[in-house]
Short mmCIF file of C-alpha atoms and ligand atoms in Angstrom, two decimals:
data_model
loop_
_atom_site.label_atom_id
_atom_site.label_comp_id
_atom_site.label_asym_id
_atom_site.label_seq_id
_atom_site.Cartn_x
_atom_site.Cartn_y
_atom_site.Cartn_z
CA UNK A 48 -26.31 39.63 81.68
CA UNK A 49 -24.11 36.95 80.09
CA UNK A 50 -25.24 36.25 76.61
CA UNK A 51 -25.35 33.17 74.70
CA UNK A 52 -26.89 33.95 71.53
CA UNK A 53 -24.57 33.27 67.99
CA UNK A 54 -24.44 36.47 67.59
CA UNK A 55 -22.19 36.47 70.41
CA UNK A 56 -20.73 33.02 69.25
CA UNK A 57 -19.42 34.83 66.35
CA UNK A 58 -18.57 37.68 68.11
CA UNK A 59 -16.12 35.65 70.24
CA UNK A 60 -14.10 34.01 67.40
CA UNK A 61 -13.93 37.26 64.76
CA UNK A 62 -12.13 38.93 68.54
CA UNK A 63 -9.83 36.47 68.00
CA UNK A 64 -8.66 36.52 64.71
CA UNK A 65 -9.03 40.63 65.63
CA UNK A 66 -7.03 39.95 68.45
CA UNK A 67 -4.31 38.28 66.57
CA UNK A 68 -5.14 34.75 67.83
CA UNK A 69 -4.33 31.65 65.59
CA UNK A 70 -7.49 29.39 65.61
CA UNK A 71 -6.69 25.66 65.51
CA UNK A 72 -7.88 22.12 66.49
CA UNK A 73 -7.03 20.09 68.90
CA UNK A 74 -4.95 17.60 67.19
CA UNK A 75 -2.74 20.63 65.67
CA UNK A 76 -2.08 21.48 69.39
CA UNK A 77 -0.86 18.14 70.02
CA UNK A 78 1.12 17.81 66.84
CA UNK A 79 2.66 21.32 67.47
CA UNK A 80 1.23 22.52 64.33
CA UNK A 81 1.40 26.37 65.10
CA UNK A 82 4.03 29.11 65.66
CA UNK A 83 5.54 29.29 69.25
CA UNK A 84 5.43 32.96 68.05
CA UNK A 85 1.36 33.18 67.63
CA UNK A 86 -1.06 33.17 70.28
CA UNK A 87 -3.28 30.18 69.99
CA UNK A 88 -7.13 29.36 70.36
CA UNK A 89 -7.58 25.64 70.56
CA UNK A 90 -11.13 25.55 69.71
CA UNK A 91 -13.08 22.14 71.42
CA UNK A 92 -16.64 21.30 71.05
CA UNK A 93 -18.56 18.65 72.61
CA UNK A 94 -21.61 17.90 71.12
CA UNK A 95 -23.81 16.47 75.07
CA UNK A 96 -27.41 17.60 73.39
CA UNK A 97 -28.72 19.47 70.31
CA UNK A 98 -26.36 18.21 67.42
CA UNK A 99 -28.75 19.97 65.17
CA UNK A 100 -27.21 23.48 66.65
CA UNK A 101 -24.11 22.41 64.80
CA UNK A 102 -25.95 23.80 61.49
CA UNK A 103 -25.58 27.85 63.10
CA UNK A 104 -22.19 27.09 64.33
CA UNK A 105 -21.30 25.27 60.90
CA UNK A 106 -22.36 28.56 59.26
CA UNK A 107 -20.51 31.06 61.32
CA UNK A 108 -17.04 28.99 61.05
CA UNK A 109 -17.34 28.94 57.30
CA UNK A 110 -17.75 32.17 57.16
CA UNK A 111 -14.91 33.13 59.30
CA UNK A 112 -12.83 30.77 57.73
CA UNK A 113 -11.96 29.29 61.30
CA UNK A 114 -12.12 25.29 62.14
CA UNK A 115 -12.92 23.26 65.68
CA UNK A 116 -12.32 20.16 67.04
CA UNK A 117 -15.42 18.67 67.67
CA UNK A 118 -16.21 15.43 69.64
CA UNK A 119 -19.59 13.66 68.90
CA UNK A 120 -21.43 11.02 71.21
CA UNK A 121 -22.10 7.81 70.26
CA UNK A 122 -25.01 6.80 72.99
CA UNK A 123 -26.19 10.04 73.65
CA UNK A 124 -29.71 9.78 74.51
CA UNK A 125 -30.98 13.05 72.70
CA UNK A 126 -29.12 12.41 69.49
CA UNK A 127 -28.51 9.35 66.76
CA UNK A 128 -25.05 10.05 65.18
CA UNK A 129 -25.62 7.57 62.43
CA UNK A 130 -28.70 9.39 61.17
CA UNK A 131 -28.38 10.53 57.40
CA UNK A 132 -29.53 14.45 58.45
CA UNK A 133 -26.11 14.22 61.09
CA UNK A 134 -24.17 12.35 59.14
CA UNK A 135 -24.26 15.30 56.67
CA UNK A 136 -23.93 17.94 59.40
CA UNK A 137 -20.67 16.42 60.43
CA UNK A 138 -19.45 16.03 56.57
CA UNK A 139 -20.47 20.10 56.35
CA UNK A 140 -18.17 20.27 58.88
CA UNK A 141 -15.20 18.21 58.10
CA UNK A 142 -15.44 19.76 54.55
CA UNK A 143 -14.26 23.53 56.22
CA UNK A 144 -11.33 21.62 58.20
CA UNK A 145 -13.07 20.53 61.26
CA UNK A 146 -11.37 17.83 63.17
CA UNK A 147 -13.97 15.40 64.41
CA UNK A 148 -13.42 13.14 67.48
CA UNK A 149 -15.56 10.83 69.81
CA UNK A 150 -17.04 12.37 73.03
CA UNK A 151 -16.18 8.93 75.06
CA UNK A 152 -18.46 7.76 78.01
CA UNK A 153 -16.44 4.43 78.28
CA UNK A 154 -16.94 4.22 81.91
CA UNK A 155 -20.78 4.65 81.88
CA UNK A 156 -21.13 2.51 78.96
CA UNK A 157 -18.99 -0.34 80.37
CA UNK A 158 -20.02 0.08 83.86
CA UNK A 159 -23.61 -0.24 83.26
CA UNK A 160 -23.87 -2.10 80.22
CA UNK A 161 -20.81 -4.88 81.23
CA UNK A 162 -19.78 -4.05 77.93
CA UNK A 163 -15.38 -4.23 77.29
CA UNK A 164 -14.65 -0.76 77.26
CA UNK A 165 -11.29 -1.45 75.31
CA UNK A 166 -12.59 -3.25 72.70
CA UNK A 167 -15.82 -0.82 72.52
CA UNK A 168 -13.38 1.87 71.56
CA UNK A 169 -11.79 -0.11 68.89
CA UNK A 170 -15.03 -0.17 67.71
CA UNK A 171 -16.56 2.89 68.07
CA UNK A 172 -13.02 4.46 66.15
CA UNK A 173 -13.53 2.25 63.48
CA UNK A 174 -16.93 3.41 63.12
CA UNK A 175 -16.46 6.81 63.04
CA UNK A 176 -13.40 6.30 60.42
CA UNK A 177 -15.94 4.41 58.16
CA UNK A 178 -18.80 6.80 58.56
CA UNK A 179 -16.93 10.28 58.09
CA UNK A 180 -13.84 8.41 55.84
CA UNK A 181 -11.50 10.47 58.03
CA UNK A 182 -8.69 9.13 60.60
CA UNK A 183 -9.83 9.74 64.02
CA UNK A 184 -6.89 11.68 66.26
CA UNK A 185 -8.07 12.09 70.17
CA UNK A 186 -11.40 10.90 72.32
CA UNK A 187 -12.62 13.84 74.77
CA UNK A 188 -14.17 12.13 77.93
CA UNK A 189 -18.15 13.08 78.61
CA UNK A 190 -18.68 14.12 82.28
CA UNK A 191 -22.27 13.21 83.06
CA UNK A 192 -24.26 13.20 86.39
CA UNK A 193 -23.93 8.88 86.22
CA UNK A 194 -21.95 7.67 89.22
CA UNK A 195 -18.78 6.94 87.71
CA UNK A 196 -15.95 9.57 85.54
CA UNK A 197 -14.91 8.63 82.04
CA UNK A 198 -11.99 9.97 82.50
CA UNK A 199 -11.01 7.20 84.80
CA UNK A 200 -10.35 4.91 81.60
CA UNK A 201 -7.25 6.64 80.52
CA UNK A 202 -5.96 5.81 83.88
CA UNK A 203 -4.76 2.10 82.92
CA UNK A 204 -5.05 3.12 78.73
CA UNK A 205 -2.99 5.03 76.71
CA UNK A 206 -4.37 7.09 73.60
CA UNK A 207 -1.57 5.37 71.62
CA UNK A 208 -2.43 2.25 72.30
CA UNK A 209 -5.37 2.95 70.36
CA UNK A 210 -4.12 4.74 67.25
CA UNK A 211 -5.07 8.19 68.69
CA UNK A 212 -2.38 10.94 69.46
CA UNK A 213 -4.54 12.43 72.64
CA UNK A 214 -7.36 12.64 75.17
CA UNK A 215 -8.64 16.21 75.38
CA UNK A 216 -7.57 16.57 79.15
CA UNK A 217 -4.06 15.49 78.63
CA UNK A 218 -1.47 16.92 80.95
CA UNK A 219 0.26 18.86 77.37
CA UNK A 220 -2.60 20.80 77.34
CA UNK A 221 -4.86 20.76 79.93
CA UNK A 222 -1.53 21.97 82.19
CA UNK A 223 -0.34 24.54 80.02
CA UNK A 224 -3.50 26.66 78.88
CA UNK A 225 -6.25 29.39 80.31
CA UNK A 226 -9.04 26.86 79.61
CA UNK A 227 -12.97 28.53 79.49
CA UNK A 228 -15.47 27.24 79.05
CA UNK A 229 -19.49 27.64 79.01
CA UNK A 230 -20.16 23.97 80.68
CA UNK A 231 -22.60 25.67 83.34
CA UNK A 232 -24.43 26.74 80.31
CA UNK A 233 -25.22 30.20 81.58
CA UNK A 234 -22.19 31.34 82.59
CA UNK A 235 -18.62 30.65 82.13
CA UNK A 236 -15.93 29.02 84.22
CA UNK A 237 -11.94 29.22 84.00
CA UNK A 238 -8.93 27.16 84.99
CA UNK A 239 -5.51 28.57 84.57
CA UNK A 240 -2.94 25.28 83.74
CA UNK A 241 -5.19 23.19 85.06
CA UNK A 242 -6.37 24.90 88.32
CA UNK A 243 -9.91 26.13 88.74
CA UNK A 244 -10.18 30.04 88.71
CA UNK A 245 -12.35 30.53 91.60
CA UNK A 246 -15.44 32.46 90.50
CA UNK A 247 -13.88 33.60 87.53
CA UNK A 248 -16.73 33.89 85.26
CA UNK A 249 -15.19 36.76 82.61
CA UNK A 250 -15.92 35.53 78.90
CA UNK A 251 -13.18 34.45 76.38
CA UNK A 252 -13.15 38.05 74.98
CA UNK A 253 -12.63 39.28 78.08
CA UNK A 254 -9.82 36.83 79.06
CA UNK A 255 -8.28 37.46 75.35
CA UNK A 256 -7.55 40.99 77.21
CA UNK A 257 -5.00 39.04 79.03
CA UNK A 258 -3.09 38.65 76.37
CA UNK A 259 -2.89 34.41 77.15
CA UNK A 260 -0.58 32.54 74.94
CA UNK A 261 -2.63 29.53 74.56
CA UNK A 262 -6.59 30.07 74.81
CA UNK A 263 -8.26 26.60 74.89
CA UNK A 264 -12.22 27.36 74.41
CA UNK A 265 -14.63 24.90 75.30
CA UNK A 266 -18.57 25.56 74.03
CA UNK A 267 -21.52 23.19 73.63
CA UNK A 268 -24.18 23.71 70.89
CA UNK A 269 -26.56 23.48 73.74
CA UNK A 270 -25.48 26.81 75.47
CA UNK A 271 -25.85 28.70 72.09
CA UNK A 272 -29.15 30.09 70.29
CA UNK A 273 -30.67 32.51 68.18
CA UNK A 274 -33.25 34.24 69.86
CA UNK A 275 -34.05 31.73 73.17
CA UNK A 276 -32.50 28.74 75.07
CA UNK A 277 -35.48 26.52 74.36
CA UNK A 278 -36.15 27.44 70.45
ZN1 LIG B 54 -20.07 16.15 77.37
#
């Protein structure tokens, strides 16, 4: 049975520093901030539900020394980012090295709300660089079950043209990894440079046994608990 308890969380990442893997951010992968000689894990989170899960993970990366890059909604439903209790979750966070980013939904905000998605992001960066007084790098697009792909903004946008160095999925990469990640919650799901591993459901220890030069996790507090999914 797959298991998603932090035990297992932690068991994942102290296989990697076991297993010789150099645990960075994102925006260190896109500033080449690592040794073409290492093996890299390019550790993403995306907070969709459950920020408050962030406190377990918060405690396990501190005490493995490791760091994330960790993208945060702004109009998730479940969740107020600006709330003092999260505020100080994310500053736990950013105090051990995290990188913190913004978990976009541009399209479904825009779309829905006939809000300017271009000057919404301004915004929303802005806000984020006030709040957490640190300079925001890269935007990872939220896939949700609305009608419409927030990925489909960086289509006509560049990340530049926003002060940012990256979006999550670009081609640097999203092309050049073995990318896992635990998005079906129960189970995990593959792509190899940016092509779907069909029915590939081994877990990032088990694709460390490959030996891949660059690891790119994805995991969302969600998936992750103590004891059971609905504590
Ligand atoms: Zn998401």
């Amino acid at each position: 049975m797959d298991n998603f308890t932090f035990d297992y969380y932690k068991s994942i990442f102290s296989s990697a520093v076991k297993n010789e893997y150099k645990i960075i951010t994102v925006k260190e992968f896109f500033l080449d901030e690592y040794s073409r000689d290492d093996k890299i894990l390019v550790n993403r989170i995306d907070v969709d539900i459950k920020i408050d899960r962030l406190r377990s993970i918060y405690k396990i990366f501190k005490e493995l020394n490791i760091r994330a890059s960790i993208y945060i909604r702004l109009h998730a439903p479940d969740y107020n980012i600006l709330s003092i209790g999260n505020i100080k979750i994310i500053q736990d966070l950013i105090s051990i090295g995290c990188e913190i980013g913004l978990h976009t939904e541009l399209e479904d905000v825009g779309e829905y709300c006939h809000i300017d998605k271009k000057a919404l992001l301004k915004k929303e960066i802005e806000l984020f660089e006030t709040i957490f007084e640190t300079k925001l790098y890269g935007t990872a697009s939220h896939g949700d079950m609305t009608p419409y792909n927030n990925l489909d903004f960086w289509k006509s946008n560049r990340a530049s043209d926003f002060g940012l160095l990256y979006e999550a999925y670009d081609k640097k990469l999203w092309d050049n990894c073995r990318y896992v990640s635990d998005s079906e919650w129960t189970r995990w799901k593959a792509y190899e440079d940016g092509k779907l591993l069909e029915n590939d459901r081994r877990t990032p220890i088990e694709h460390m046994d490959d030996d891949c030069k660059v690891l790119h996790i994805l995991t969302h507090p969600e998936s992750w608990y103590e004891d059971y999914i609905y504590e």
